[in-house]
């Protein structure tokens, strides 16, 4: 009879085999019959790890060394791969990433007990690198020092991404293979100018420091580029920074400066000023032109978003006389793409800036049958009285608010197209809809975020007749 070896102790070094990666991007392995969760590791790898926690259900550990690579393990592209975590899957073969994501959706639906027959294969991204049209970088006064850096390296300034699990430490990013081509040049300029002008970076502990965020956005089909610089205060040196930034990058079509004196670490501002250009960029998708402001939501992977919208239009199967409700409408992309095929579309969106963009986008495209309601859907949906024929819902990662689901069930649209980048919250929302008279008829996932554990999926539900 096989015996299971004793559970390793905290601090012990063990040899583990990685079996899979879970939906949170954690590697799940096994040590002598005991499950272990690791922060890294590719399925099939044999690794050396140190146990850091002994939970009842599993051990947790840090990976120390890959002893033998599994067949799906490929070379990571980025020098920051071990410290950043932004591309958690970059050393996993791309086809295997798609299979893993497919499994995550399947697991989420099964866990939430949503009956389904089949999930279509994940539509891969034909260009899985440099696909992000937007990147939000943080300035930080406490730099995350990477493992191989020399002793005594300066630690008081960084421009990049927060180190995983560290709200206060920022990794000084010199390369990023997700950012649009040429984007890193803006990052380098901002870093060099800040140092030259002796502008301090924001400190998350003391809430002091001037530079806070740099947001970059690119219109992939228009070539337009926006930079949004957020500081804690204004002043002459900030002005000089902005002026010189513009001068060094004539290709920048617009530059916006925002001031955010608050403590919350978000790239937003209470005061905003356009330094150059119109204050937004434009993008063209499937024949519709969109204006995108610094803080408006817009799909971050332009080419894959076009395919996503194609899938949504197919699944909406809207008819000429239909009324469509587009919940969580952002800058209006889905609403405006559907408007040409139906009688009327109403979009609902929290951000007033995104609604202003959506309205401007409707008029710049000569679309008069799309209107938008600004405000929190948990409140605005209460006053909706007309039953839509088709309802599209594309909520943030946290999913739909309970009150929104309740009202959707009362409104009883014949068809619901639920779009989600979080299979777990989607499964929760779908379970309620299925429980109240809907049937999940199709699930069509797309990889909008290659090399990350996130996956987009279009779920189509129809109302059962009896
Ligand atoms: C995943 S995005 C979808 C945007 C849009 N459908 C698109 O494809 O461009 C989610 C949107 O929901 C909005 N949102 C978040 N919470 C909301 C709420 N409570 N009420 C209404 N909209 C909300 C966000 O501002 C964001 O624009």
Coordinates of C-alpha atoms and ligand atoms in Angstrom, one line a residue:
X1 CA 0.0 0.0 0.0
X2 CA 1.3 3.5 -0.9
X3 CA 2.1 5.7 2.1
X4 CA 1.9 9.5 2.0
X5 CA 5.1 11.0 3.4
X6 CA 4.9 13.4 6.3
X7 CA 3.8 17.0 5.6
X8 CA 7.0 19.2 5.2
X9 CA 7.4 21.8 7.9
X10 CA 7.6 25.6 7.5
X11 CA 11.0 26.6 6.3
X12 CA 11.8 23.2 4.9
X13 CA 13.3 22.9 1.4
X14 CA 11.4 20.5 -0.8
X15 CA 11.2 19.1 -4.3
X16 CA 7.9 19.7 -6.0
X17 CA 6.3 19.0 -9.3
X18 CA 4.1 21.8 -10.7
X19 CA 0.8 20.5 -12.0
X20 CA -1.2 23.5 -13.1
X21 CA -1.7 27.3 -12.6
X22 CA -4.9 28.4 -11.0
X23 CA -7.2 31.3 -12.0
X24 CA -5.3 33.6 -9.6
X25 CA -2.1 32.9 -11.5
X26 CA -0.6 30.7 -8.7
X27 CA 1.3 27.5 -9.5
X28 CA -0.2 24.4 -8.0
X29 CA 2.1 21.5 -7.3
X30 CA 2.6 18.5 -5.3
X31 CA 5.2 17.4 -2.7
X32 CA 5.1 13.8 -1.8
X33 CA 1.4 13.6 -2.1
X34 CA 0.8 17.0 -0.4
X35 CA -0.6 20.0 -2.5
X36 CA 1.6 23.1 -2.5
X37 CA 0.9 26.6 -3.9
X38 CA 3.9 28.4 -5.4
X39 CA 4.2 31.9 -6.7
X40 CA 5.9 30.7 -9.9
X41 CA 6.5 27.5 -11.9
X42 CA 5.2 26.1 -15.1
X43 CA 3.1 22.9 -15.3
X44 CA 5.5 20.0 -15.8
X45 CA 8.4 21.7 -14.0
X46 CA 10.3 19.8 -11.3
X47 CA 11.3 22.5 -8.8
X48 CA 13.1 23.2 -5.5
X49 CA 11.0 25.3 -3.2
X50 CA 10.9 26.5 0.4
X51 CA 7.7 26.0 2.5
X52 CA 6.6 29.4 3.8
X53 CA 3.1 28.5 5.2
X54 CA 1.4 25.3 6.3
X55 CA -2.3 25.8 5.7
X56 CA -4.8 23.1 6.4
X57 CA -5.7 22.5 2.8
X58 CA -2.3 23.1 1.3
X59 CA 1.3 24.1 1.8
X60 CA 2.5 27.4 0.4
X61 CA 6.0 28.1 -0.8
X62 CA 8.5 30.1 -2.8
X63 CA 10.2 28.6 -5.8
X64 CA 14.0 28.6 -5.4
X65 CA 15.1 26.8 -8.5
X66 CA 13.7 25.0 -11.5
X67 CA 15.5 21.6 -11.5
X68 CA 14.0 20.4 -14.7
X69 CA 11.8 22.3 -17.1
X70 CA 8.5 20.7 -18.2
X71 CA 7.8 20.4 -22.0
X72 CA 5.5 23.6 -21.9
X73 CA 8.2 25.8 -20.4
X74 CA 9.6 28.3 -22.8
X75 CA 12.1 31.1 -22.3
X76 CA 10.7 34.3 -20.8
X77 CA 11.1 37.3 -23.0
X78 CA 11.5 40.1 -20.4
X79 CA 14.4 40.9 -18.1
X80 CA 11.9 41.7 -15.3
X81 CA 10.0 38.4 -15.6
X82 CA 11.0 37.2 -12.2
X83 CA 10.1 40.4 -10.3
X84 CA 7.2 42.0 -12.2
X85 CA 4.4 39.5 -12.4
X86 CA 2.6 41.5 -15.1
X87 CA 3.1 38.7 -17.6
X88 CA 2.7 35.7 -15.3
X89 CA 2.4 33.2 -18.1
X90 CA 5.2 34.5 -20.4
X91 CA 7.3 31.4 -19.9
X92 CA 4.4 29.1 -20.7
X93 CA 3.9 28.1 -24.4
X94 CA 1.1 30.2 -25.9
X95 CA -1.1 27.3 -26.9
X96 CA -0.9 25.9 -23.4
X97 CA -1.9 29.3 -22.0
X98 CA -5.1 29.1 -24.1
X99 CA -5.9 25.6 -22.8
X100 CA -5.3 26.7 -19.2
X101 CA -7.6 29.7 -19.6
X102 CA -10.3 27.4 -21.1
X103 CA -10.0 25.2 -18.1
X104 CA -10.4 28.2 -15.7
X105 CA -13.7 29.1 -17.3
X106 CA -14.9 25.5 -17.2
X107 CA -14.0 25.2 -13.5
X108 CA -15.7 28.5 -12.7
X109 CA -19.0 27.4 -14.3
X110 CA -18.8 24.0 -12.7
X111 CA -18.1 25.5 -9.2
X112 CA -21.1 27.8 -9.6
X113 CA -23.2 24.9 -10.8
X114 CA -24.1 26.7 -14.1
X115 CA -25.3 24.0 -16.6
X116 CA -23.5 24.3 -19.9
X117 CA -22.8 21.9 -22.7
X118 CA -19.6 23.3 -24.3
X119 CA -17.2 26.2 -24.1
X120 CA -15.7 27.0 -27.4
X121 CA -11.9 27.0 -27.7
X122 CA -10.3 30.3 -26.6
X123 CA -9.6 32.5 -29.6
X124 CA -5.9 33.3 -29.4
X125 CA -4.4 36.7 -30.1
X126 CA -2.5 36.7 -33.4
X127 CA -0.1 39.3 -32.0
X128 CA 0.4 38.3 -28.4
X129 CA 3.2 40.8 -27.7
X130 CA 3.0 44.7 -27.5
X131 CA -0.7 44.4 -27.7
X132 CA -1.6 46.9 -24.9
X133 CA -2.9 50.3 -26.2
X134 CA -2.8 51.6 -22.6
X135 CA -0.4 51.4 -19.8
X136 CA -0.6 52.9 -16.4
X137 CA 2.7 53.4 -14.7
X138 CA 3.5 54.6 -11.2
X139 CA 6.2 56.8 -9.9
X140 CA 7.5 55.5 -6.5
X141 CA 9.9 56.8 -3.9
X142 CA 10.8 53.3 -2.8
X143 CA 12.2 51.2 -5.6
X144 CA 11.8 47.5 -5.7
X145 CA 15.4 46.1 -5.9
X146 CA 15.6 43.1 -8.2
X147 CA 17.5 40.0 -7.2
X148 CA 20.5 40.4 -9.5
X149 CA 21.1 44.1 -8.8
X150 CA 24.4 45.2 -7.2
X151 CA 24.6 46.2 -3.6
X152 CA 24.2 49.9 -2.8
X153 CA 22.1 50.7 -5.9
X154 CA 19.9 53.9 -5.6
X155 CA 16.5 53.1 -4.2
X156 CA 14.7 56.4 -4.0
X157 CA 13.1 56.6 -7.4
X158 CA 11.3 54.3 -9.7
X159 CA 8.9 54.5 -12.6
X160 CA 7.1 51.3 -13.5
X161 CA 4.7 48.8 -11.9
X162 CA 4.1 47.9 -8.3
X163 CA 6.0 44.8 -7.3
X164 CA 3.6 41.9 -6.7
X165 CA 1.9 42.2 -3.3
X166 CA 3.7 45.5 -2.5
X167 CA 1.6 48.6 -2.5
X168 CA 4.6 50.7 -1.6
X169 CA 7.4 49.4 -3.8
X170 CA 7.7 50.1 -7.5
X171 CA 9.7 48.1 -10.0
X172 CA 11.8 50.4 -12.2
X173 CA 10.7 49.1 -15.6
X174 CA 13.2 49.3 -18.5
X175 CA 11.4 47.0 -20.8
X176 CA 7.8 45.8 -21.2
X177 CA 6.7 43.5 -24.0
X178 CA 3.0 44.2 -23.5
X179 CA 3.2 47.9 -24.0
X180 CA 2.6 49.2 -27.5
X181 CA 5.7 49.5 -29.8
X182 CA 7.7 52.6 -29.0
X183 CA 5.9 53.2 -25.7
X184 CA 8.9 52.5 -23.6
X185 CA 10.6 55.6 -25.1
X186 CA 8.1 57.8 -23.3
X187 CA 8.8 56.0 -20.0
X188 CA 12.6 56.5 -20.4
X189 CA 12.1 60.2 -21.1
X190 CA 9.9 60.7 -18.1
X191 CA 12.4 59.0 -15.8
X192 CA 15.4 60.9 -17.2
X193 CA 13.6 64.3 -17.0
X194 CA 12.4 63.6 -13.5
X195 CA 15.9 62.9 -12.4
X196 CA 17.4 65.9 -14.2
X197 CA 14.8 68.3 -12.7
X198 CA 15.1 66.6 -9.3
X199 CA 11.4 66.0 -9.1
X200 CA 10.6 63.6 -6.3
X201 CA 8.4 60.5 -6.7
X202 CA 5.3 59.8 -4.6
X203 CA 6.0 57.9 -1.3
X204 CA 3.1 55.6 -0.3
X205 CA 4.0 55.7 3.4
X206 CA 4.5 59.5 3.9
X207 CA 2.2 60.6 1.1
X208 CA 4.8 63.1 0.0
X209 CA 6.5 63.5 -3.4
X210 CA 5.5 65.1 -6.6
X211 CA 5.2 62.7 -9.5
X212 CA 2.5 60.0 -9.2
X213 CA 1.4 58.4 -12.5
X214 CA 2.2 58.3 -16.2
X215 CA -0.6 56.9 -18.3
X216 CA 0.1 56.2 -22.0
X217 CA -2.6 55.5 -24.6
X218 CA -2.2 54.7 -28.3
X219 CA -4.8 54.7 -31.1
X220 CA -3.5 51.7 -32.9
X221 CA -5.3 52.5 -36.2
X222 CA -4.8 56.2 -36.0
X223 CA -1.2 56.3 -34.6
X224 CA -2.3 59.0 -32.1
X225 CA -0.7 58.9 -28.7
X226 CA -1.8 60.4 -25.4
X227 CA 0.3 60.9 -22.2
X228 CA -1.4 61.7 -18.9
X229 CA 0.9 62.9 -16.2
X230 CA -0.5 62.9 -12.6
X231 CA 1.3 64.8 -9.9
X232 CA 0.4 65.7 -6.3
X233 CA 0.9 69.4 -7.0
X234 CA 1.6 71.9 -9.8
X235 CA 4.4 74.4 -9.9
X236 CA 7.2 75.7 -12.2
X237 CA 9.3 72.6 -12.2
X238 CA 6.3 70.5 -13.1
X239 CA 5.6 72.9 -16.0
X240 CA 9.1 72.6 -17.2
X241 CA 8.9 68.8 -17.0
X242 CA 5.7 68.8 -19.1
X243 CA 7.1 71.3 -21.7
X244 CA 10.3 69.4 -22.2
X245 CA 8.4 66.1 -22.3
X246 CA 6.3 67.5 -25.2
X247 CA 9.4 68.9 -27.0
X248 CA 11.3 65.6 -26.8
X249 CA 8.3 63.7 -28.2
X250 CA 6.7 65.7 -31.1
X251 CA 4.9 62.4 -32.0
X252 CA 2.8 62.8 -28.9
X253 CA -0.6 64.1 -30.1
X254 CA -1.9 65.1 -26.8
X255 CA -0.6 65.7 -23.2
X256 CA -2.8 66.1 -20.2
X257 CA -1.7 67.1 -16.7
X258 CA -3.8 66.1 -13.7
X259 CA -3.3 67.0 -10.0
X260 CA -4.2 64.5 -7.4
X261 CA -3.3 65.5 -3.8
X262 CA -5.4 62.6 -2.3
X263 CA -3.9 59.5 -0.7
X264 CA -5.6 56.8 -2.8
X265 CA -3.2 55.3 -5.3
X266 CA -5.2 55.8 -8.5
X267 CA -4.4 57.5 -11.7
X268 CA -7.1 60.1 -11.4
X269 CA -7.1 63.8 -10.7
X270 CA -9.3 66.5 -9.2
X271 CA -7.9 69.2 -11.5
X272 CA -7.0 68.6 -15.0
X273 CA -5.4 70.7 -17.8
X274 CA -4.7 70.0 -21.4
X275 CA -1.1 70.9 -22.2
X276 CA -1.0 69.8 -25.8
X277 CA -3.6 68.7 -28.4
X278 CA -7.3 68.0 -27.9
X279 CA -7.0 66.1 -24.5
X280 CA -8.0 62.8 -26.1
X281 CA -7.0 60.4 -28.8
X282 CA -9.2 58.8 -31.5
X283 CA -9.4 55.1 -32.5
X284 CA -11.3 53.4 -35.3
X285 CA -12.9 50.1 -34.7
X286 CA -15.1 48.3 -37.3
X287 CA -15.8 51.5 -39.1
X288 CA -16.7 53.6 -36.1
X289 CA -14.5 56.3 -34.8
X290 CA -14.0 56.7 -31.0
X291 CA -12.7 59.5 -28.9
X292 CA -10.8 58.2 -25.8
X293 CA -10.1 60.5 -22.9
X294 CA -7.4 59.9 -20.3
X295 CA -9.6 58.1 -17.8
X296 CA -12.3 56.5 -20.0
X297 CA -12.4 52.8 -20.2
X298 CA -11.5 51.4 -23.6
X299 CA -10.6 47.8 -24.5
X300 CA -6.8 47.6 -24.0
X301 CA -6.1 45.2 -26.9
X302 CA -7.3 46.9 -30.0
X303 CA -7.0 44.1 -32.5
X304 CA -8.5 41.5 -30.3
X305 CA -11.2 43.9 -29.2
X306 CA -12.3 44.1 -32.9
X307 CA -12.8 40.3 -32.8
X308 CA -14.5 40.5 -29.4
X309 CA -17.0 43.1 -30.8
X310 CA -17.6 40.8 -33.8
X311 CA -18.5 38.0 -31.4
X312 CA -20.7 40.2 -29.4
X313 CA -22.6 41.5 -32.5
X314 CA -23.1 37.9 -33.7
X315 CA -24.3 36.7 -30.3
X316 CA -26.6 39.8 -29.9
X317 CA -28.3 38.7 -33.1
X318 CA -30.2 41.9 -32.9
X319 CA -33.1 42.7 -35.2
X320 CA -34.0 46.1 -36.8
X321 CA -36.9 46.7 -34.4
X322 CA -35.0 45.8 -31.3
X323 CA -34.3 47.9 -28.2
X324 CA -30.9 47.1 -26.8
X325 CA -29.6 47.9 -23.3
X326 CA -25.8 48.1 -23.0
X327 CA -24.9 47.9 -19.4
X328 CA -21.4 49.2 -18.4
X329 CA -21.1 50.9 -21.7
X330 CA -17.7 52.7 -21.2
X331 CA -17.0 55.1 -24.0
X332 CA -19.9 53.5 -26.0
X333 CA -18.1 51.0 -28.1
X334 CA -20.6 48.2 -28.0
X335 CA -23.6 50.6 -28.1
X336 CA -22.3 52.4 -31.2
X337 CA -21.4 49.2 -33.0
X338 CA -24.9 47.8 -32.4
X339 CA -26.7 51.1 -33.2
X340 CA -26.6 50.6 -36.9
X341 CA -28.4 47.2 -36.7
X342 CA -31.3 48.1 -34.3
X343 CA -34.0 50.6 -33.5
X344 CA -32.4 52.1 -30.4
X345 CA -29.6 51.5 -27.9
X346 CA -29.4 52.8 -24.3
X347 CA -26.0 52.6 -22.6
X348 CA -25.5 52.8 -18.9
X349 CA -22.1 53.8 -17.4
X350 CA -20.8 55.1 -14.1
X351 CA -18.0 57.4 -15.4
X352 CA -19.3 60.8 -16.4
X353 CA -16.2 61.2 -18.6
X354 CA -16.8 57.9 -20.4
X355 CA -20.5 59.0 -21.0
X356 CA -19.3 62.4 -22.4
X357 CA -17.0 60.4 -24.7
X358 CA -19.8 58.0 -25.7
X359 CA -22.1 61.0 -26.5
X360 CA -19.4 62.7 -28.5
X361 CA -18.7 59.4 -30.2
X362 CA -22.3 59.0 -31.2
X363 CA -22.4 62.5 -32.8
X364 CA -19.0 62.3 -34.5
X365 CA -20.3 59.1 -36.2
X366 CA -23.7 60.6 -37.0
X367 CA -25.5 58.0 -34.7
X368 CA -28.7 59.4 -33.3
X369 CA -30.4 56.3 -31.9
X370 CA -27.9 55.7 -29.0
X371 CA -28.3 57.5 -25.7
X372 CA -26.4 57.1 -22.5
X373 CA -27.3 57.2 -18.8
X374 CA -24.6 58.3 -16.4
X375 CA -24.4 56.9 -12.8
X376 CA -24.1 53.8 -10.7
X377 CA -26.1 51.0 -12.4
X378 CA -27.2 49.7 -9.0
X379 CA -29.2 53.0 -8.9
X380 CA -29.9 54.0 -12.5
X381 CA -31.3 50.6 -13.5
X382 CA -34.1 51.0 -10.9
X383 CA -35.8 53.6 -13.1
X384 CA -35.6 51.6 -16.3
X385 CA -39.1 50.6 -17.3
X386 CA -38.9 49.5 -20.9
X387 CA -38.1 45.9 -21.5
X388 CA -35.1 45.5 -23.8
X389 CA -35.1 42.8 -26.5
X390 CA -31.4 42.3 -26.1
X391 CA -29.3 43.2 -23.1
X392 CA -25.6 43.3 -23.2
X393 CA -23.7 43.4 -20.0
X394 CA -19.9 44.0 -19.8
X395 CA -19.2 44.7 -16.1
X396 CA -15.8 45.4 -14.4
X397 CA -13.9 42.4 -12.9
X398 CA -16.1 42.5 -9.8
X399 CA -19.1 41.5 -11.9
X400 CA -22.7 42.8 -11.7
X401 CA -24.1 44.3 -8.5
X402 CA -26.8 42.1 -7.0
X403 CA -29.4 44.8 -7.5
X404 CA -28.5 45.0 -11.2
X405 CA -29.0 41.2 -11.6
X406 CA -32.3 41.4 -9.8
X407 CA -33.6 44.2 -12.1
X408 CA -32.3 42.4 -15.2
X409 CA -34.4 39.4 -14.2
X410 CA -37.5 41.6 -13.7
X411 CA -36.9 43.3 -17.0
X412 CA -36.8 39.8 -18.6
X413 CA -35.0 40.5 -21.9
X414 CA -35.3 37.6 -24.4
X415 CA -31.5 37.5 -24.9
X416 CA -28.6 38.4 -22.7
X417 CA -25.0 38.7 -23.9
X418 CA -22.8 38.7 -20.8
X419 CA -19.2 39.8 -21.5
X420 CA -16.7 39.2 -18.7
X421 CA -13.0 39.3 -18.0
X422 CA -13.4 37.4 -14.8
X423 CA -14.9 33.9 -15.2
X424 CA -15.4 33.5 -11.4
X425 CA -17.6 36.6 -11.0
X426 CA -19.3 35.9 -14.3
X427 CA -20.2 32.3 -13.1
X428 CA -21.7 33.8 -10.0
X429 CA -23.9 36.2 -12.0
X430 CA -24.8 33.6 -14.6
X431 CA -25.9 31.2 -11.8
X432 CA -28.5 33.7 -10.7
X433 CA -29.7 34.3 -14.2
X434 CA -30.0 30.6 -14.9
X435 CA -31.8 30.1 -11.6
X436 CA -34.4 32.7 -12.8
X437 CA -35.4 31.4 -16.2
X438 CA -32.3 31.8 -18.4
X439 CA -30.3 29.1 -20.2
X440 CA -26.6 29.5 -21.1
X441 CA -26.5 28.6 -24.8
X442 CA -23.0 29.5 -25.7
X443 CA -19.6 30.5 -24.2
X444 CA -17.1 32.0 -26.6
X445 CA -13.8 33.0 -24.9
X446 CA -11.1 35.2 -26.4
X447 CA -7.6 35.9 -25.1
X448 CA -7.5 39.7 -24.8
X449 CA -4.7 39.6 -22.3
X450 CA -1.9 37.2 -23.5
X451 CA 0.6 36.1 -20.8
X452 CA -1.8 36.9 -18.0
X453 CA -4.3 34.7 -16.1
X454 CA -7.2 36.9 -17.3
X455 CA -9.6 35.8 -20.0
X456 CA -12.5 37.4 -21.7
X457 CA -15.6 35.4 -22.4
X458 CA -18.9 36.1 -24.2
X459 CA -21.7 34.2 -22.6
X460 CA -25.1 34.0 -24.4
X461 CA -28.2 33.4 -22.5
X462 CA -31.8 33.1 -23.7
X463 CA -35.0 33.2 -21.8
X464 CA -36.6 29.7 -21.3
X465 CA -40.1 29.7 -22.6
X466 CA -41.6 27.5 -19.9
Ligands
LIG1 C1 -15.2 46.2 -18.7 S1 -15.6 47.9 -18.9 C2 -16.7 47.8 -20.3 C3 -16.8 49.0 -21.2 C4 -17.4 48.8 -22.6 N1 -18.5 47.9 -22.6 C5 -16.3 48.6 -23.6 O1 -16.3 47.4 -24.1 O2 -15.6 49.5 -24.0 C6 -16.7 48.2 -17.5 C7 -17.2 49.5 -17.5 O3 -18.1 49.6 -16.3 C8 -18.1 50.8 -15.7 N2 -18.6 50.7 -14.4 C9 -18.0 50.2 -13.3 N3 -18.8 50.2 -12.2 C10 -20.0 50.6 -12.6 C11 -21.2 50.8 -12.0 N4 -21.4 50.6 -10.7 N5 -22.3 51.3 -12.7 C12 -22.1 51.6 -14.1 N6 -20.9 51.4 -14.7 C13 -19.9 50.9 -14.0 C14 -16.6 51.2 -15.8 O4 -16.5 52.6 -15.7 C15 -16.2 50.7 -17.2 O5 -16.4 51.7 -18.2

